[in-house]
Amino acid sequence: MAAAAAAKALLRPSATTPDLSPRFPLSSSSSSYLPFRASLSRSSFLGLRLADSANSKISALCRRSARNTGLRIEAAARPTVLVAEKLGEAGLALLREFANVDCSYNLSPEELCAKISLCDALVVRSGTKVTREVFEASKGRLKVVGRAGVGIDNVDLHAATESGCLVVNAPTANTVAAAEHGIALLAAMARNVSQADASMKSGKWQRNKYVGVSLVGKTLAVMGFGKVGSEVARRAKGLGMHVIAHDPYAPADRARAIGVELVSFDQAIATADFISLHMPLTPTTAKIFNDETFAKVKKGVRIINVARGGVIDEDALVRALDNGIVAQAALDVFTVEPPPKDSKLVMHENVTVTPHLGASTVEAQEGVAVEIAEAVIGALKGELAATAVNAPMVPAEVLSELAPYVILAEKLGRLAVQLVAGGSGIKGVKVVYTSARDPDHLDTRILRAMITKGIIEPISSVFVNIVNADYTAKQRGLRISEERILRDSSPEAPLDSIQVHLSHVESKFASALSDAGDITVEGKVKDGIPHLTLVGSFSVDVSLEGNVILCRNVDQPGNIGRVGRILGEKNINISFMSVGRTAPRKQAIMAIGVDEEPDKETLQKIGETPAFEEFVFLKL
């Protein structure tokens, strides 16, 4: 439950806030970020809303926060899911239990753009192009794109990230099916099965023409040692083949565990009798098998591709087949699908082809449908999907442990930005994490995202989540640096404290400035509840919920009573109070939590109280 609550905070938007500052696009002629302008008035503080990180059993704090801000844990209206390509019935059934499902197939780009503004989620296979225009046409409503399969080259990930839209795929359900199809093509090609079949059906009996080659003892190079590639390797080993692999990201111990040696790209293609492609299509891998590559392969090599057509330069492959450098090819994928009817590659006598059937088994189709439906539903609920491709993957156990710190991080960001004086530009944010754990073992990506969310959302109409936090910060010229400090304390808790420093800014509450001149706030988690523990150089102990009034005053008797009387006259309930001071009868900071929102007249009376030197009202 804790992990789910934290994930919801990462993905769900806060309640709508007014756009309190102008847009600040990057200058096309500037190589550095422009200052992120924070122009806030006191009245703007009253309109802030807490992000929906509630629906958690971490603490009563989260539930009360949701009630206080009027947020509902579940939306009253069912979300709408557009299924743009055929999906297995099991997956559709799951989606229909949760959402309104619109199955509209074979949409033109214009039709898709016309529909998408009414949809919260989009499910596609490989045929639908989800372009920047689609995300722009959604007008911010589209929350998740589900790719029913592995490859996501038909989705503009950059545009999705900019808009804060999560992209999920279904990488596991069709793994075995794709691997089996790769092995089927390998064997069929080696024994000329499709050519012999066509020959017999044309009335011929040509045993001598279709003599094949054996697989036993041959070297297979698996190019891309991910889920499918490793499954192909396992099966090829069972056929008696010697398997090598190339993958710059695969761990050598995983390869060794199944008897596979990881080698360089050039070594793999130069020594292999068979090459099986299992790499994604990226700018780096596009047409990676070209004339130059084919010039380095072992003469007479046989190539299998059940990955992506674009990784092969198809014209170069035809030339390699014609001159005998490549003996045969077996292809399930093509640069353009379907390929032209007069394609020289498809019609080549030494090429075996299938129409993208890698995932086309009954079991795989149903499995993919269920996997993508579950991922889409989870994302719509605000959960981080394990198959998200444009957000950092955070293990469930880590997310559960960090859950209260996720809430703390956003609230510290919201508090800090409210302390900035109008017109000040936030040029830099420094986040300091203290922990008893090795800094290398502390994953702070989600915490950084939530601090970014807390700083940007209150003064902008932009929705920020873990998907687009870094991008949004960069676009607004907000530099965020992180420091991890090892502290001698209990290693049971992942963090001892989080500090947020806003540098080179003016503060409307001068006491929030540290000795270095930064607005500084610090928080800790106590018994699962986020607490504010430091403002500037003053130590406090404040539960971070609802509304907070910070006052700097001369430390003398009667101050608490005076403030209490002013609030009581307006029937404003005090939920907590904390006082931090430099020394007896010197300077002190009073932190007062209130259930209701004081009006301007009440706040003015507090400010006019004798011995009170400054105050600020904050809504968390």
Coordinates of C-alpha atoms in Angstrom, one line a residue:
M1 CA 0.0 0.0 0.0
A2 CA 2.8 2.4 0.8
A3 CA 4.5 1.8 -2.5
A4 CA 1.1 2.4 -4.3
A5 CA 0.5 5.6 -2.4
A6 CA 4.0 6.9 -3.2
A7 CA 3.6 6.0 -6.9
K8 CA 0.3 7.9 -7.1
A9 CA 2.0 11.0 -5.8
L10 CA 4.6 10.6 -8.5
L11 CA 2.1 10.3 -11.3
R12 CA -1.1 12.1 -10.4
P13 CA -1.5 15.8 -11.1
S14 CA -2.1 18.2 -8.3
A15 CA -5.5 20.0 -8.2
T16 CA -5.5 22.7 -10.7
T17 CA -3.6 25.8 -9.8
P18 CA -3.8 29.2 -11.5
D19 CA -0.9 30.2 -13.7
L20 CA 0.7 32.7 -11.4
S21 CA 3.7 33.6 -13.5
P22 CA 4.4 34.2 -17.2
R23 CA 5.9 31.5 -19.5
F24 CA 9.7 31.5 -19.6
P25 CA 10.9 29.7 -22.8
L26 CA 14.6 29.2 -23.3
S27 CA 16.2 31.7 -25.5
S28 CA 17.3 30.2 -28.8
S29 CA 20.5 32.2 -28.7
S30 CA 21.4 31.3 -25.1
S31 CA 23.5 28.4 -24.2
S32 CA 22.5 28.6 -20.5
Y33 CA 19.2 28.3 -18.8
L34 CA 17.2 31.4 -18.2
P35 CA 16.3 32.2 -14.5
F36 CA 13.1 30.5 -13.4
R37 CA 11.0 33.4 -12.3
A38 CA 8.9 33.1 -9.1
S39 CA 6.5 36.0 -8.8
L40 CA 4.2 35.2 -6.0
S41 CA 1.9 37.4 -4.0
R42 CA 0.4 36.4 -0.6
S43 CA -3.0 35.9 -2.1
S44 CA -1.5 33.3 -4.5
F45 CA -0.5 31.2 -1.5
L46 CA -4.2 30.8 -0.7
G47 CA -4.9 29.1 -4.0
L48 CA -2.3 26.3 -3.6
R49 CA -3.4 22.7 -3.6
L50 CA -1.7 19.7 -2.2
A51 CA -0.7 17.0 -4.7
D52 CA -2.9 13.9 -4.5
S53 CA -0.5 11.8 -2.7
A54 CA -3.2 10.6 -0.4
N55 CA -5.0 7.2 -0.5
S56 CA -2.2 5.8 1.7
K57 CA -2.1 4.0 5.0
I58 CA 1.3 5.5 5.7
S59 CA -0.4 7.9 8.1
A60 CA -3.5 9.8 8.9
L61 CA -1.7 12.9 7.6
C62 CA -2.1 11.8 4.0
R63 CA -5.8 11.1 4.4
R64 CA -6.5 14.4 6.2
S65 CA -4.5 16.3 3.6
A66 CA -6.7 14.9 0.8
R67 CA -9.9 15.8 2.7
N68 CA -8.6 19.3 3.5
T69 CA -7.9 20.1 -0.1
G70 CA -11.1 18.6 -1.5
L71 CA -9.3 16.0 -3.5
R72 CA -11.0 12.7 -4.2
I73 CA -9.1 9.5 -4.1
E74 CA -10.9 8.1 -7.1
A75 CA -12.4 10.3 -9.8
A76 CA -16.1 10.1 -10.1
A77 CA -16.0 9.8 -13.9
R78 CA -14.7 6.6 -15.5
P79 CA -11.6 7.2 -17.6
T80 CA -11.8 6.7 -21.4
V81 CA -9.4 4.3 -23.1
L82 CA -9.0 4.4 -26.9
V83 CA -7.9 1.0 -28.3
A84 CA -6.6 1.8 -31.8
E85 CA -5.5 -1.7 -32.8
K86 CA -6.9 -5.2 -32.2
L87 CA -6.4 -6.4 -28.7
G88 CA -7.1 -9.8 -27.1
E89 CA -10.5 -10.2 -25.4
A90 CA -9.0 -10.9 -22.0
G91 CA -7.3 -7.5 -22.1
L92 CA -10.4 -5.7 -23.3
A93 CA -12.4 -7.3 -20.5
L94 CA -10.0 -5.9 -17.9
L95 CA -10.1 -2.5 -19.4
R96 CA -13.9 -2.5 -19.6
E97 CA -14.1 -3.3 -15.9
F98 CA -12.2 -0.1 -15.1
A99 CA -12.9 2.4 -17.9
N100 CA -15.0 3.3 -20.9
V101 CA -13.3 1.6 -23.9
D102 CA -13.5 2.9 -27.4
C103 CA -12.3 0.3 -30.0
S104 CA -11.6 2.3 -33.1
Y105 CA -9.2 0.6 -35.6
N106 CA -7.4 1.8 -38.7
L107 CA -7.7 5.4 -37.8
S108 CA -6.0 7.9 -40.0
P109 CA -3.6 10.3 -38.3
E110 CA -6.2 13.1 -38.5
E111 CA -8.9 10.8 -37.0
L112 CA -6.6 9.8 -34.2
C113 CA -5.8 13.5 -33.4
A114 CA -9.5 14.3 -33.4
K115 CA -10.4 11.6 -30.9
I116 CA -7.5 11.8 -28.5
S117 CA -8.6 14.9 -26.7
L118 CA -11.4 12.9 -25.2
C119 CA -9.2 10.0 -24.0
D120 CA -7.2 9.4 -20.9
A121 CA -5.3 6.4 -22.3
L122 CA -4.3 5.1 -25.8
V123 CA -3.5 1.4 -26.5
V124 CA -1.7 0.6 -29.8
R125 CA 0.3 -2.2 -31.4
S126 CA 3.1 -1.4 -33.9
G127 CA 0.9 0.0 -36.7
T128 CA -0.3 3.2 -35.1
K129 CA 2.1 6.2 -35.1
V130 CA 1.8 8.1 -31.8
T131 CA 3.4 11.4 -32.9
R132 CA 4.0 14.8 -31.3
E133 CA 0.9 15.9 -33.0
V134 CA -1.1 13.3 -31.1
F135 CA 0.2 14.5 -27.8
E136 CA -0.4 18.1 -28.7
A137 CA -4.0 17.3 -29.8
S138 CA -4.7 15.6 -26.5
K139 CA -4.4 19.0 -24.8
G140 CA -2.8 17.4 -21.7
R141 CA -5.6 14.8 -21.1
L142 CA -3.7 11.8 -22.3
K143 CA -2.0 10.2 -19.3
V144 CA -0.7 6.9 -20.6
V145 CA 0.1 5.3 -23.9
G146 CA 0.2 1.5 -23.8
R147 CA 2.2 -0.3 -26.5
A148 CA 0.9 -3.9 -26.8
G149 CA 4.3 -5.4 -27.5
V150 CA 7.9 -4.7 -26.9
G151 CA 9.1 -2.1 -29.5
I152 CA 8.2 1.5 -28.9
D153 CA 9.7 3.1 -32.0
N154 CA 6.2 4.1 -33.2
V155 CA 5.8 6.3 -30.1
D156 CA 7.4 9.7 -29.9
L157 CA 8.9 9.3 -26.4
H158 CA 10.4 12.8 -26.3
A159 CA 6.9 14.3 -26.9
A160 CA 5.3 12.0 -24.4
T161 CA 7.9 12.9 -21.8
E162 CA 7.4 16.6 -22.4
S163 CA 3.7 16.3 -21.9
G164 CA 4.1 14.1 -18.8
C165 CA 2.4 11.1 -20.4
L166 CA 3.6 7.7 -19.3
V167 CA 4.5 5.2 -22.0
V168 CA 4.3 1.5 -21.0
N169 CA 4.8 -1.6 -23.0
A170 CA 4.3 -5.4 -22.6
P171 CA 7.8 -6.8 -22.9
T172 CA 7.4 -10.2 -21.2
A173 CA 4.2 -11.9 -22.5
N174 CA 5.4 -12.4 -26.1
T175 CA 9.0 -13.2 -25.2
V176 CA 8.7 -16.9 -25.6
A177 CA 6.6 -16.6 -28.8
A178 CA 9.2 -14.3 -30.4
A179 CA 12.1 -16.6 -29.4
E180 CA 10.3 -19.6 -30.8
H181 CA 9.6 -17.8 -34.0
G182 CA 13.3 -16.9 -34.3
I183 CA 14.3 -20.5 -33.9
A184 CA 11.6 -21.6 -36.3
L185 CA 12.9 -19.2 -39.0
L186 CA 16.5 -20.3 -38.3
A187 CA 15.7 -24.0 -38.8
A188 CA 13.4 -23.4 -41.8
M189 CA 16.0 -21.3 -43.5
A190 CA 18.8 -23.8 -42.8
R191 CA 16.7 -26.6 -44.3
N192 CA 15.0 -24.5 -47.1
V193 CA 11.6 -25.5 -45.8
S194 CA 9.6 -22.6 -47.4
Q195 CA 11.3 -23.0 -50.8
A196 CA 10.9 -26.7 -50.9
D197 CA 7.2 -26.3 -49.9
A198 CA 6.6 -23.8 -52.7
S199 CA 8.4 -26.1 -55.1
M200 CA 6.3 -29.1 -54.3
K201 CA 3.1 -27.2 -54.5
S202 CA 4.0 -26.1 -58.0
G203 CA 4.3 -29.8 -58.9
K204 CA 8.1 -30.3 -58.7
W205 CA 10.3 -32.8 -56.8
Q206 CA 13.7 -31.2 -56.4
R207 CA 15.5 -33.0 -53.6
N208 CA 19.0 -32.1 -54.8
K209 CA 18.2 -28.4 -55.1
Y210 CA 17.2 -27.9 -51.5
V211 CA 20.1 -29.5 -49.6
G212 CA 20.4 -27.6 -46.3
V213 CA 23.0 -27.1 -43.6
S214 CA 23.2 -28.6 -40.2
L215 CA 22.9 -26.5 -37.0
V216 CA 25.0 -28.7 -34.7
G217 CA 28.4 -27.2 -34.1
K218 CA 27.6 -23.9 -35.9
T219 CA 28.2 -20.6 -34.2
L220 CA 25.2 -18.4 -33.6
A221 CA 25.7 -14.7 -32.8
V222 CA 22.8 -13.2 -30.8
M223 CA 22.9 -9.5 -31.4
G224 CA 21.0 -8.0 -28.4
F225 CA 20.9 -10.1 -25.3
G226 CA 17.7 -9.0 -23.7
K227 CA 14.7 -11.1 -22.9
V228 CA 14.1 -12.5 -26.4
G229 CA 17.8 -12.8 -27.3
S230 CA 18.6 -14.8 -24.2
E231 CA 15.6 -17.1 -24.8
V232 CA 16.8 -17.7 -28.4
A233 CA 20.3 -18.5 -27.0
R234 CA 18.9 -21.0 -24.6
R235 CA 17.1 -22.8 -27.4
A236 CA 20.0 -22.7 -29.8
K237 CA 22.2 -24.2 -27.1
G238 CA 19.7 -27.1 -27.0
L239 CA 20.1 -27.6 -30.7
G240 CA 23.9 -28.1 -30.2
M241 CA 24.9 -24.7 -31.5
H242 CA 27.8 -22.6 -30.1
V243 CA 26.3 -19.3 -29.0
I244 CA 28.1 -16.0 -28.6
A245 CA 26.4 -12.6 -28.1
H246 CA 26.9 -8.9 -28.3
D247 CA 25.1 -6.4 -26.1
P248 CA 26.9 -3.4 -24.5
Y249 CA 24.4 -3.4 -21.6
A250 CA 24.1 -7.1 -20.8
P251 CA 25.8 -8.4 -17.6
A252 CA 28.5 -11.0 -18.4
D253 CA 27.5 -13.2 -15.5
R254 CA 24.0 -13.5 -16.9
A255 CA 25.4 -14.6 -20.2
R256 CA 27.8 -17.0 -18.6
A257 CA 25.0 -18.6 -16.6
I258 CA 23.5 -20.0 -19.8
G259 CA 26.9 -20.8 -21.5
V260 CA 27.1 -17.7 -23.7
E261 CA 30.2 -15.6 -24.2
L262 CA 29.8 -11.8 -24.7
V263 CA 32.0 -10.5 -27.4
S264 CA 32.5 -7.3 -29.4
F265 CA 30.2 -6.4 -32.3
D266 CA 33.0 -6.9 -34.9
Q267 CA 34.0 -10.2 -33.3
A268 CA 30.4 -11.5 -33.3
I269 CA 29.7 -10.8 -37.0
A270 CA 33.1 -12.0 -38.2
T271 CA 32.9 -15.4 -36.6
A272 CA 29.2 -16.3 -36.8
D273 CA 27.7 -18.8 -39.1
F274 CA 24.2 -17.5 -38.2
I275 CA 23.3 -14.0 -36.9
S276 CA 20.1 -13.5 -35.0
L277 CA 19.0 -9.9 -34.5
H278 CA 17.3 -8.9 -31.2
M279 CA 18.1 -5.2 -30.8
P280 CA 15.7 -2.3 -30.5
L281 CA 15.4 0.3 -33.2
T282 CA 17.2 3.5 -32.1
P283 CA 19.1 6.2 -33.9
T284 CA 22.3 4.2 -33.0
T285 CA 21.0 0.8 -34.4
A286 CA 19.1 2.2 -37.4
K287 CA 20.6 0.4 -40.5
I288 CA 23.5 -0.9 -38.4
F289 CA 23.6 -3.8 -40.8
N290 CA 24.7 -2.0 -44.0
D291 CA 27.3 -2.4 -46.7
E292 CA 30.1 -1.7 -44.4
T293 CA 28.9 -4.3 -41.9
F294 CA 28.3 -6.9 -44.5
A295 CA 31.8 -6.5 -45.7
K296 CA 33.0 -7.7 -42.3
V297 CA 30.8 -10.8 -41.9
K298 CA 31.9 -14.4 -42.5
K299 CA 31.2 -15.3 -46.1
G300 CA 28.1 -17.4 -46.3
V301 CA 26.5 -16.2 -43.1
R302 CA 22.8 -16.6 -42.5
I303 CA 20.8 -13.8 -40.9
I304 CA 17.5 -14.0 -38.9
N305 CA 15.6 -10.9 -37.9
V306 CA 12.6 -11.0 -35.6
A307 CA 13.4 -7.6 -34.0
R308 CA 12.9 -4.5 -36.1
G309 CA 13.2 -4.1 -39.8
G310 CA 14.9 -0.8 -39.6
V311 CA 18.1 -2.2 -38.1
I312 CA 18.9 -3.6 -41.6
D313 CA 19.6 -1.6 -44.7
E314 CA 17.4 -3.7 -46.9
D315 CA 19.0 -2.6 -50.2
A316 CA 22.5 -3.5 -48.8
L317 CA 21.1 -6.9 -47.7
V318 CA 19.9 -7.6 -51.3
R319 CA 23.4 -6.7 -52.6
A320 CA 25.0 -9.0 -50.0
L321 CA 22.6 -11.9 -51.0
D322 CA 23.3 -11.4 -54.7
N323 CA 27.1 -11.5 -54.3
G324 CA 27.0 -14.4 -52.0
I325 CA 28.3 -12.7 -48.9
V326 CA 25.1 -13.5 -47.1
A327 CA 23.9 -17.0 -48.1
Q328 CA 20.3 -16.7 -46.8
A329 CA 18.1 -14.5 -44.7
A330 CA 15.0 -15.2 -42.7
L331 CA 12.9 -12.1 -41.9
D332 CA 9.8 -11.4 -39.9
V333 CA 10.1 -7.6 -39.9
F334 CA 10.7 -4.9 -42.5
T335 CA 11.5 -1.2 -42.7
V336 CA 8.1 -0.6 -44.1
E337 CA 5.3 -2.9 -43.1
P338 CA 3.8 -4.3 -45.2
P339 CA 6.7 -4.1 -47.7
P340 CA 6.0 -3.2 -51.3
K341 CA 4.6 -6.0 -53.4
D342 CA 7.6 -5.8 -55.8
S343 CA 10.2 -5.8 -53.0
K344 CA 13.4 -7.4 -54.3
L345 CA 14.2 -8.6 -50.7
V346 CA 10.9 -10.4 -50.2
M347 CA 11.0 -12.0 -53.6
H348 CA 14.6 -13.1 -53.4
E349 CA 14.9 -16.9 -53.7
N350 CA 17.3 -17.1 -50.7
V351 CA 15.0 -15.2 -48.4
T352 CA 12.4 -16.7 -46.1
V353 CA 9.7 -14.2 -45.0
T354 CA 6.8 -14.1 -42.6
P355 CA 4.4 -11.1 -42.0
H356 CA 5.6 -10.0 -38.5
L357 CA 4.4 -13.1 -36.7
G358 CA 6.9 -13.0 -33.9
A359 CA 4.2 -12.5 -31.2
S360 CA 1.4 -14.2 -33.1
T361 CA 0.5 -17.2 -31.0
V362 CA -2.8 -17.5 -29.2
E363 CA -1.1 -17.6 -25.9
A364 CA 1.1 -14.6 -26.6
Q365 CA -1.7 -12.5 -27.9
E366 CA -3.8 -13.0 -24.8
G367 CA -0.8 -12.6 -22.6
V368 CA 0.2 -9.3 -24.2
A369 CA -3.4 -8.0 -24.0
V370 CA -3.6 -8.8 -20.3
E371 CA -0.1 -7.4 -19.6
I372 CA -0.8 -4.0 -21.3
A373 CA -4.3 -3.7 -19.9
E374 CA -2.9 -4.1 -16.4
A375 CA -0.1 -1.6 -17.0
V376 CA -2.6 1.0 -18.4
I377 CA -5.0 0.5 -15.6
G378 CA -2.2 0.8 -13.0
A379 CA -1.0 4.0 -14.7
L380 CA -4.5 5.5 -14.7
K381 CA -4.7 4.7 -11.0
G382 CA -1.5 6.7 -10.5
E383 CA 0.8 3.7 -10.0
L384 CA 4.3 3.4 -11.4
A385 CA 4.2 0.6 -13.9
A386 CA 7.1 -1.8 -13.9
T387 CA 7.1 -1.7 -17.7
A388 CA 7.2 2.1 -18.0
V389 CA 9.8 3.1 -20.7
N390 CA 10.1 6.9 -20.1
A391 CA 10.3 6.9 -16.3
P392 CA 12.9 5.6 -14.0
M393 CA 12.2 2.1 -12.8
V394 CA 11.9 1.9 -9.0
P395 CA 11.6 -1.5 -7.4
A396 CA 8.4 -1.9 -5.3
E397 CA 10.4 -2.5 -2.1
V398 CA 12.4 0.8 -2.6
L399 CA 9.2 2.7 -3.4
S400 CA 7.5 1.4 -0.3
E401 CA 10.4 2.4 1.9
L402 CA 10.7 5.9 0.3
A403 CA 6.9 6.5 0.4
P404 CA 6.8 9.0 3.3
Y405 CA 9.9 10.7 2.0
V406 CA 8.2 11.2 -1.4
I407 CA 5.4 13.2 0.4
L408 CA 8.0 15.1 2.4
A409 CA 10.0 16.0 -0.7
E410 CA 7.1 17.6 -2.5
K411 CA 6.0 19.5 0.6
L412 CA 9.5 20.9 1.1
G413 CA 9.5 22.1 -2.5
R414 CA 6.1 23.7 -2.0
L415 CA 7.1 25.4 1.2
A416 CA 10.4 26.7 -0.1
V417 CA 8.9 28.3 -3.2
Q418 CA 6.3 30.1 -1.1
L419 CA 9.1 31.8 0.9
V420 CA 10.5 33.4 -2.3
A421 CA 9.8 37.2 -2.5
G422 CA 8.0 38.3 -5.6
G423 CA 10.2 39.0 -8.5
S424 CA 13.1 36.8 -7.3
G425 CA 14.5 34.4 -9.9
I426 CA 15.2 30.9 -8.7
K427 CA 18.4 30.1 -10.5
G428 CA 19.5 27.1 -8.5
V429 CA 18.2 24.5 -6.1
K430 CA 20.4 22.3 -4.0
V431 CA 19.0 19.2 -2.3
V432 CA 21.0 17.6 0.5
Y433 CA 20.2 14.1 1.7
T434 CA 21.6 12.8 4.9
S435 CA 21.6 9.1 5.5
A436 CA 23.5 6.4 7.3
R437 CA 23.5 4.4 4.2
D438 CA 26.1 4.3 1.4
P439 CA 25.3 7.2 -0.9
D440 CA 25.7 4.9 -3.9
H441 CA 22.8 2.8 -2.6
L442 CA 20.4 5.7 -2.2
D443 CA 18.2 6.2 -5.3
T444 CA 17.0 9.8 -5.1
R445 CA 15.4 10.2 -8.6
I446 CA 11.8 10.1 -7.4
L447 CA 12.6 12.5 -4.5
R448 CA 14.2 15.0 -6.9
A449 CA 11.2 14.7 -9.1
M450 CA 8.8 15.5 -6.3
I451 CA 10.9 18.5 -5.1
T452 CA 10.7 19.7 -8.7
K453 CA 7.0 19.2 -8.7
G454 CA 6.6 21.1 -5.4
I455 CA 8.6 24.1 -6.7
I456 CA 7.1 24.4 -10.1
E457 CA 3.4 23.5 -9.9
P458 CA 2.3 26.2 -7.4
I459 CA 3.5 29.0 -9.7
S460 CA 2.6 27.4 -13.1
S461 CA -0.2 25.7 -14.9
V462 CA 2.3 22.9 -15.8
F463 CA 1.6 19.4 -14.5
V464 CA 4.8 17.8 -13.2
N465 CA 5.4 14.1 -12.5
I466 CA 8.2 11.7 -12.4
V467 CA 8.0 11.3 -16.2
N468 CA 8.6 15.0 -17.1
A469 CA 10.2 16.5 -13.9
D470 CA 13.7 16.8 -15.2
Y471 CA 12.6 18.0 -18.6
T472 CA 10.3 20.6 -17.1
A473 CA 13.0 21.9 -14.8
K474 CA 15.4 22.2 -17.7
Q475 CA 12.9 24.1 -19.8
R476 CA 12.3 26.6 -17.0
G477 CA 16.0 27.1 -16.4
L478 CA 15.8 25.5 -13.0
R479 CA 19.1 23.9 -12.1
I480 CA 18.8 21.2 -9.4
S481 CA 22.0 19.7 -7.8
E482 CA 22.1 17.0 -5.2
E483 CA 24.5 16.2 -2.4
R484 CA 24.5 13.0 -0.3
I485 CA 26.0 13.2 3.2
L486 CA 26.8 10.1 5.2
R487 CA 25.7 10.4 8.8
D488 CA 26.4 8.1 11.7
S489 CA 22.8 7.2 12.6
S490 CA 20.5 4.2 12.2
P491 CA 20.7 2.6 8.8
E492 CA 17.2 1.2 9.1
A493 CA 15.7 4.4 7.8
P494 CA 16.7 5.2 4.2
L495 CA 17.1 8.9 5.1
D496 CA 17.8 11.0 8.1
S497 CA 16.7 14.3 6.6
I498 CA 16.2 16.2 3.3
Q499 CA 17.3 19.9 3.0
V500 CA 16.2 22.2 0.1
H501 CA 18.3 25.3 -0.5
L502 CA 17.2 28.0 -2.9
S503 CA 20.2 30.1 -3.8
H504 CA 20.5 33.8 -4.7
V505 CA 16.9 34.7 -4.0
E506 CA 15.1 37.2 -1.8
S507 CA 12.9 35.8 0.9
K508 CA 9.6 37.3 2.1
F509 CA 10.5 35.7 5.5
A510 CA 14.0 36.8 6.3
S511 CA 14.4 34.2 9.0
A512 CA 14.2 31.5 6.3
L513 CA 17.6 32.6 5.0
S514 CA 20.6 30.5 6.2
D515 CA 24.0 32.0 7.1
A516 CA 25.0 31.5 3.5
G517 CA 22.0 33.6 2.3
D518 CA 20.0 30.7 0.9
I519 CA 16.3 30.0 1.6
T520 CA 16.7 26.8 3.6
V521 CA 14.1 24.3 4.8
E522 CA 14.7 20.8 6.2
G523 CA 12.4 18.0 6.9
K524 CA 12.4 14.6 8.5
V525 CA 10.0 11.7 8.7
K526 CA 8.9 10.8 12.2
D527 CA 6.7 7.8 12.7
G528 CA 5.8 7.8 9.1
I529 CA 4.8 11.5 9.1
P530 CA 6.7 14.3 7.3
H531 CA 7.9 17.0 9.7
L532 CA 9.5 20.4 9.1
T533 CA 12.6 20.5 11.3
L534 CA 14.5 23.6 10.1
V535 CA 13.7 27.0 8.7
G536 CA 16.8 29.0 7.9
S537 CA 18.9 28.6 11.0
F538 CA 16.0 28.0 13.4
S539 CA 15.1 24.5 14.5
V540 CA 11.4 23.7 14.7
D541 CA 9.3 20.6 14.8
V542 CA 6.1 20.9 12.7
S543 CA 3.9 18.3 11.1
L544 CA 3.7 19.2 7.5
E545 CA 0.0 19.3 6.9
G546 CA -2.7 21.8 6.1
N547 CA -1.8 25.5 6.7
V548 CA 1.2 26.9 8.6
I549 CA 1.9 30.4 9.9
L550 CA 5.5 31.2 10.6
C551 CA 6.3 34.1 12.9
R552 CA 9.6 35.6 14.0
N553 CA 9.3 37.4 17.3
V554 CA 11.2 38.4 20.4
D555 CA 11.1 35.5 22.8
Q556 CA 8.9 36.8 25.6
P557 CA 5.9 35.6 27.6
G558 CA 2.5 36.0 26.2
N559 CA 3.2 35.7 22.5
I560 CA 1.5 32.3 22.1
G561 CA -1.6 33.5 24.0
R562 CA -1.9 36.6 21.8
V563 CA -1.8 34.6 18.6
G564 CA -4.2 32.0 20.0
R565 CA -6.7 34.7 21.0
I566 CA -6.6 36.3 17.6
L567 CA -7.2 32.9 15.8
G568 CA -9.8 31.9 18.4
E569 CA -11.9 35.0 17.8
K570 CA -12.2 33.9 14.2
N571 CA -13.0 30.3 15.1
I572 CA -9.8 29.1 13.6
N573 CA -8.6 25.9 15.2
I574 CA -4.9 25.4 16.0
S575 CA -3.7 21.9 15.2
F576 CA -0.1 22.3 16.5
M577 CA 2.5 24.8 17.6
S578 CA 6.2 24.7 17.8
V579 CA 8.8 27.3 18.9
G580 CA 12.4 27.4 18.0
R581 CA 14.7 30.1 19.4
T582 CA 18.4 31.1 19.3
A583 CA 18.5 31.7 23.1
P584 CA 16.1 32.6 25.9
R585 CA 14.6 36.2 25.5
K586 CA 16.3 36.5 22.1
Q587 CA 14.9 35.7 18.6
A588 CA 12.4 32.9 18.1
I589 CA 10.4 31.4 15.4
M590 CA 6.8 30.2 16.1
A591 CA 5.3 27.7 13.7
I592 CA 1.5 27.4 14.1
G593 CA -0.6 24.9 12.3
V594 CA -4.2 25.9 11.6
D595 CA -7.1 23.8 10.2
E596 CA -8.8 26.7 8.6
E597 CA -7.6 29.4 6.2
P598 CA -7.3 32.8 8.0
D599 CA -8.7 35.8 6.2
K600 CA -6.5 38.8 5.4
E601 CA -7.8 40.7 8.4
T602 CA -6.8 37.9 10.8
L603 CA -3.3 37.7 9.2
Q604 CA -2.9 41.4 9.5
K605 CA -3.8 41.4 13.2
I606 CA -1.1 38.7 13.8
G607 CA 1.4 40.8 11.9
E608 CA 0.6 43.9 14.1
T609 CA 1.1 41.9 17.3
P610 CA 3.8 43.6 19.5
A611 CA 7.1 41.7 19.5
F612 CA 6.3 40.1 16.1
E613 CA 8.9 41.2 13.6
E614 CA 7.7 39.2 10.5
F615 CA 5.4 36.5 9.6
V616 CA 4.3 34.4 6.5
F617 CA 1.3 32.2 5.8
L618 CA 1.9 29.0 3.9
K619 CA -0.4 26.5 2.5
L620 CA 1.0 23.0 2.0

